[in-house]
mmCIF file of C-alpha atoms in Angstrom:
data_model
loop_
_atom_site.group_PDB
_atom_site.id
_atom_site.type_symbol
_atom_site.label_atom_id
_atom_site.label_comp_id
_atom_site.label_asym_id
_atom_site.label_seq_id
_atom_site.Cartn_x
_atom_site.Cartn_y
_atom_site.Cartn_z
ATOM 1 C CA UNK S 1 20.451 30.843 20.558
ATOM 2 C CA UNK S 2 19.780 27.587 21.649
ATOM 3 C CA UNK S 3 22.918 26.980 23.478
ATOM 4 C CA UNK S 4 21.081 26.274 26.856
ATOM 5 C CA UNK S 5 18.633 23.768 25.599
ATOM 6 C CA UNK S 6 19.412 20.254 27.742
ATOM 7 C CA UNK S 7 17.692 18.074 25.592
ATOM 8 C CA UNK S 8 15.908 18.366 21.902
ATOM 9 C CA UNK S 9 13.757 16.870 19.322
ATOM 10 C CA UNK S 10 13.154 17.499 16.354
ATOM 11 C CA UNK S 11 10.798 16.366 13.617
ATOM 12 C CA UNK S 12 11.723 17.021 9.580
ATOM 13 C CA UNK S 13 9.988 16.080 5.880
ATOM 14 C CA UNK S 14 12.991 16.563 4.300
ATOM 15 C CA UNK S 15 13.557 15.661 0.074
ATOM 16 C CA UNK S 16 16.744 16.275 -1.500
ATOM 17 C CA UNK S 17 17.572 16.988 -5.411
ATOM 18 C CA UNK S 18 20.236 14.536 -5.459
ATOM 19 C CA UNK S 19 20.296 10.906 -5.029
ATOM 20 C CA UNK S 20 22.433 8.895 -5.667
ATOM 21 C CA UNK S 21 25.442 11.535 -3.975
ATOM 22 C CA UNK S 22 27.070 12.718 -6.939
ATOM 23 C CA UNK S 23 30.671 11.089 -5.744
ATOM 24 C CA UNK S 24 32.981 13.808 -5.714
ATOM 25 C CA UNK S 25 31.499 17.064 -5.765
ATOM 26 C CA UNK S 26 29.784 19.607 -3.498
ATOM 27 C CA UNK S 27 26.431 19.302 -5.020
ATOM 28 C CA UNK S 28 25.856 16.300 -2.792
ATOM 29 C CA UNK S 29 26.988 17.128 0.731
ATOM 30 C CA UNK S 30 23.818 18.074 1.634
ATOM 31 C CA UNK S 31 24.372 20.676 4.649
ATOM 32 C CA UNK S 32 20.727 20.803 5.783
ATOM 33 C CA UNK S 33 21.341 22.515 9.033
ATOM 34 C CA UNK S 34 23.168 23.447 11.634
ATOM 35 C CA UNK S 35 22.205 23.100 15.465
ATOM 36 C CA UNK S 36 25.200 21.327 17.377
ATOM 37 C CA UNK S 37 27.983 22.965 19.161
ATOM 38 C CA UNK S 38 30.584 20.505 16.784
ATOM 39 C CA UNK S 39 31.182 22.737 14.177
ATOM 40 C CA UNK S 40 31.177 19.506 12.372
ATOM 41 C CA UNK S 41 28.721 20.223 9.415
ATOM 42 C CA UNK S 42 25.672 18.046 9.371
ATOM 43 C CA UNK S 43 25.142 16.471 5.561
ATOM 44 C CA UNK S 44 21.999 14.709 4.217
ATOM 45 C CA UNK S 45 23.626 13.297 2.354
ATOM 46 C CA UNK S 46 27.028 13.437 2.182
ATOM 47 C CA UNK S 47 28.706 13.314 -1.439
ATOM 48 C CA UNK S 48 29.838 10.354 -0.399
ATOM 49 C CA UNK S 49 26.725 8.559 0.389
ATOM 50 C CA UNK S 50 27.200 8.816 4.081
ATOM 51 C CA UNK S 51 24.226 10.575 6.490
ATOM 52 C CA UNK S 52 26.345 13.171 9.025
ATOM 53 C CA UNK S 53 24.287 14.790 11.822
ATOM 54 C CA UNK S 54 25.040 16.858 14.764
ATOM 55 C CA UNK S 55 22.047 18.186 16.155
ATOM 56 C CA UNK S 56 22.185 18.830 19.567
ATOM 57 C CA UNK S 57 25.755 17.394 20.237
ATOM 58 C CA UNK S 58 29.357 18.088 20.316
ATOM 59 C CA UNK S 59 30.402 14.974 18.658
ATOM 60 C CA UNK S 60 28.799 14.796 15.172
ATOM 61 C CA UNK S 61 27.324 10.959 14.361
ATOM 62 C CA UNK S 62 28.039 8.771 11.256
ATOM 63 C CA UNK S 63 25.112 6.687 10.101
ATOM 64 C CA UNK S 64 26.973 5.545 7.141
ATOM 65 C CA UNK S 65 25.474 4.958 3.765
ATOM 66 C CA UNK S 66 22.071 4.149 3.777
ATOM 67 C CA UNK S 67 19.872 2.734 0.594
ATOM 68 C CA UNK S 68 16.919 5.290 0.504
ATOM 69 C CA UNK S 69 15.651 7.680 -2.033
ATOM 70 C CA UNK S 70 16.910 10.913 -0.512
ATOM 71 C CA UNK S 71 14.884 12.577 -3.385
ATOM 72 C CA UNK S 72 11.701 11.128 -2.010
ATOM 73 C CA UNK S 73 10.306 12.955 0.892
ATOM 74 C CA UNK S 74 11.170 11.279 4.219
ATOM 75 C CA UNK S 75 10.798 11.801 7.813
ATOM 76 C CA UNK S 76 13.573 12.555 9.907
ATOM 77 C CA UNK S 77 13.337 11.923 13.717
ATOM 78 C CA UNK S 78 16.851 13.088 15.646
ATOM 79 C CA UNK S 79 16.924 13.241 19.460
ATOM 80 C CA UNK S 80 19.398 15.004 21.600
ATOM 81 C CA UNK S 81 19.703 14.080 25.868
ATOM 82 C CA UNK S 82 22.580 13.690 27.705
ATOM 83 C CA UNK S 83 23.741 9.866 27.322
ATOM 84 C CA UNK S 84 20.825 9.535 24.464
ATOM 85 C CA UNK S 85 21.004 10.137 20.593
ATOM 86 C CA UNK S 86 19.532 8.678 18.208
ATOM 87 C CA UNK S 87 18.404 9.336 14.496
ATOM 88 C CA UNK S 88 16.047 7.583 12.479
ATOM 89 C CA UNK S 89 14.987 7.779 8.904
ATOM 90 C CA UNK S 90 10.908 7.294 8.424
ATOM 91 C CA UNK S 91 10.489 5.522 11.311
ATOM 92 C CA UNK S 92 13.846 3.319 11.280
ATOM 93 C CA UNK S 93 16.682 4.106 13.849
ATOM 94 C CA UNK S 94 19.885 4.309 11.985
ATOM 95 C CA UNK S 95 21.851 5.303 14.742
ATOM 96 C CA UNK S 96 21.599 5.395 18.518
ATOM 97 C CA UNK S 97 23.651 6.016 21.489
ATOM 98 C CA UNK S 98 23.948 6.210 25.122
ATOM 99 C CA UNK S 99 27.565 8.510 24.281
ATOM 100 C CA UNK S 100 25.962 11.720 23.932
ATOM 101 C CA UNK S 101 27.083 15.409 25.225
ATOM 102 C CA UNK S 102 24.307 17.608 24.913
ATOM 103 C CA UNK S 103 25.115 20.542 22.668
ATOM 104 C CA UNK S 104 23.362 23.101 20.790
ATOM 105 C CA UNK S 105 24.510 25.812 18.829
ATOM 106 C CA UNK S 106 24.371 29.511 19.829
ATOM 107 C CA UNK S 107 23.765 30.084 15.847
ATOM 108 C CA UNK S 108 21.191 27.691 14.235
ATOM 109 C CA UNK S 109 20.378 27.573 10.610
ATOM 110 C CA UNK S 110 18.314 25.651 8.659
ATOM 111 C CA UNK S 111 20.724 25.127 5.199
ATOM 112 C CA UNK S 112 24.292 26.021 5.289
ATOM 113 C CA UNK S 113 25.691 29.430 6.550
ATOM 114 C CA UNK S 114 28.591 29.241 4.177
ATOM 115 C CA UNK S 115 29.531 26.582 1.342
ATOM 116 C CA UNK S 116 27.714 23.428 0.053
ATOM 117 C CA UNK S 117 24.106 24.606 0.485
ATOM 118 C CA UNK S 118 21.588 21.583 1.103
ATOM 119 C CA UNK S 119 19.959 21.042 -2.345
ATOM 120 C CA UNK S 120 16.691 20.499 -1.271
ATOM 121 C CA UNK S 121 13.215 21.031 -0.013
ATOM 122 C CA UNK S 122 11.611 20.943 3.620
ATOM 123 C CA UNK S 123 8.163 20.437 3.748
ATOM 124 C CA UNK S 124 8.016 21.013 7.669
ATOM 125 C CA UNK S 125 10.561 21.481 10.492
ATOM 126 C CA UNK S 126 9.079 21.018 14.195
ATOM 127 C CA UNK S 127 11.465 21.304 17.288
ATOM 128 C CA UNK S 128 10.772 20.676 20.729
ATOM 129 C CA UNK S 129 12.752 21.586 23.683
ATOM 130 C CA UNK S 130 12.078 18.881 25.494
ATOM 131 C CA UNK S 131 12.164 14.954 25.625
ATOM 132 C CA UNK S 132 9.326 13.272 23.354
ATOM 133 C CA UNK S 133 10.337 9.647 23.323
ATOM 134 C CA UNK S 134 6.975 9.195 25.009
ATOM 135 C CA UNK S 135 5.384 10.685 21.889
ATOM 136 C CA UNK S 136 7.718 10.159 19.113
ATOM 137 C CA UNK S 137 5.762 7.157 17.628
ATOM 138 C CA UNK S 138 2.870 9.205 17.227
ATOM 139 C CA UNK S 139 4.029 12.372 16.210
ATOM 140 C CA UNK S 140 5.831 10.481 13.459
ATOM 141 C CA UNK S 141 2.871 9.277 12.133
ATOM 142 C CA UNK S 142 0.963 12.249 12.221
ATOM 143 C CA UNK S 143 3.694 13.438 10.173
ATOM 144 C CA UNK S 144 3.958 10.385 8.166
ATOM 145 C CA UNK S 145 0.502 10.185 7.641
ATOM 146 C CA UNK S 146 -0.063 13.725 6.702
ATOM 147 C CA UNK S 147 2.752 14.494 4.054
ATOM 148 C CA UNK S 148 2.210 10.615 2.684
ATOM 149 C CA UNK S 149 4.967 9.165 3.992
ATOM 150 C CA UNK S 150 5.676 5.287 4.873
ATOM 151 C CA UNK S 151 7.251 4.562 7.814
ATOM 152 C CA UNK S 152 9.147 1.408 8.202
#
C-alpha cells in the first residue's frame, strides 16, 4: 500500500518484446505496472504506439508516440510531487507538468493484474519515496552506465 506516499521516484531498465506496437491487438499495450490511484492502466507501449503512465497520479499522462526501440533496453525515469510530473525515456523528458495530483495506489503491481500483460523484461526496478530531482542525473547514469545504456 502505497496510498500515503506524497511524492515518488522511480528508476526502471525496462525492454519490451514488441516494437513496432502491433496496431490492433493486445499483444502491444504493454501494461507494465500499476502504481497510480487512476485506474487508468499504464502501457509501454500502447498498441497504438502511444507511451501511457500513471505512476503516482490520478490523472494518467499521454506522451504520445515516440520513435525508440522499445525492444532495446531503456531507462525509464517517472517522478510523482504535487504540481510536478514528469517522465523521461533514457535521459530525455517526454513529458512534464506542473498539473499533477499526487496519487498512489493502495494495490501496486509490477505487470498487469488482469488482461494485456506487459510483454517484456525488467532488468531493475528502484523506487524511492521521496523527491530525487537533486540526484536524478546521477542515478540515471549509474543506471545507464551499468546495464549499457545511452542516455540522450
Amino acid at each position: 500500500d502505497l496510498s500515503g506516499l506524497g511524492v515518488g521516484h522511480i528508476f526502471a531498465i525496462l525492454s519490451s518484446q514488441y516494437d513496432p506496437p502491433d496496431g490492433g491487438s493486445t499483444q502491444g499495450q504493454g501494461r507494465i505496472w500499476e502504481f497510480g490511484s487512476t485506474g487508468d492502466n499504464t502501457h509501454h507501449p500502447h498498441n497504438n504506439g502511444a507511451l501511457y503512465h500513471s505512476f503516482g497520479t490520478t490523472s494518467r499522462k499521454d506522451t504520445g508516440t515516440t520513435p525508440e526501440d522499445y525492444t532495446k533496453p531503456h531507462l525509464v525515469t517517472i517522478k510523482s510531487k504535487t504540481n510536478d510530473w514528469y517522465m523521461r525515456f533514457n535521459g530525455n523528458t517526454k513529458i512534464s507538468t506542473t498539473s499533477n495530483t499526487v496519487g498512489f495506489a493502495t494495490a501496486c503491481y509490477l505487470g498487469s493484474p488482469g488482461t494485456s500483460p506487459w510483454n517484456g523484461k525488467y532488468s531493475e526496478v528502484i523506487l524511492f519515496d521521496s523527491d530525487q530531482d537533486s540526484n536524478v542525473d546521477a542515478i540515471q547514469q549509474d543506471i545507464a552506465n551499468f546495464h549499457n545504456v545511452t542516455l540522450s
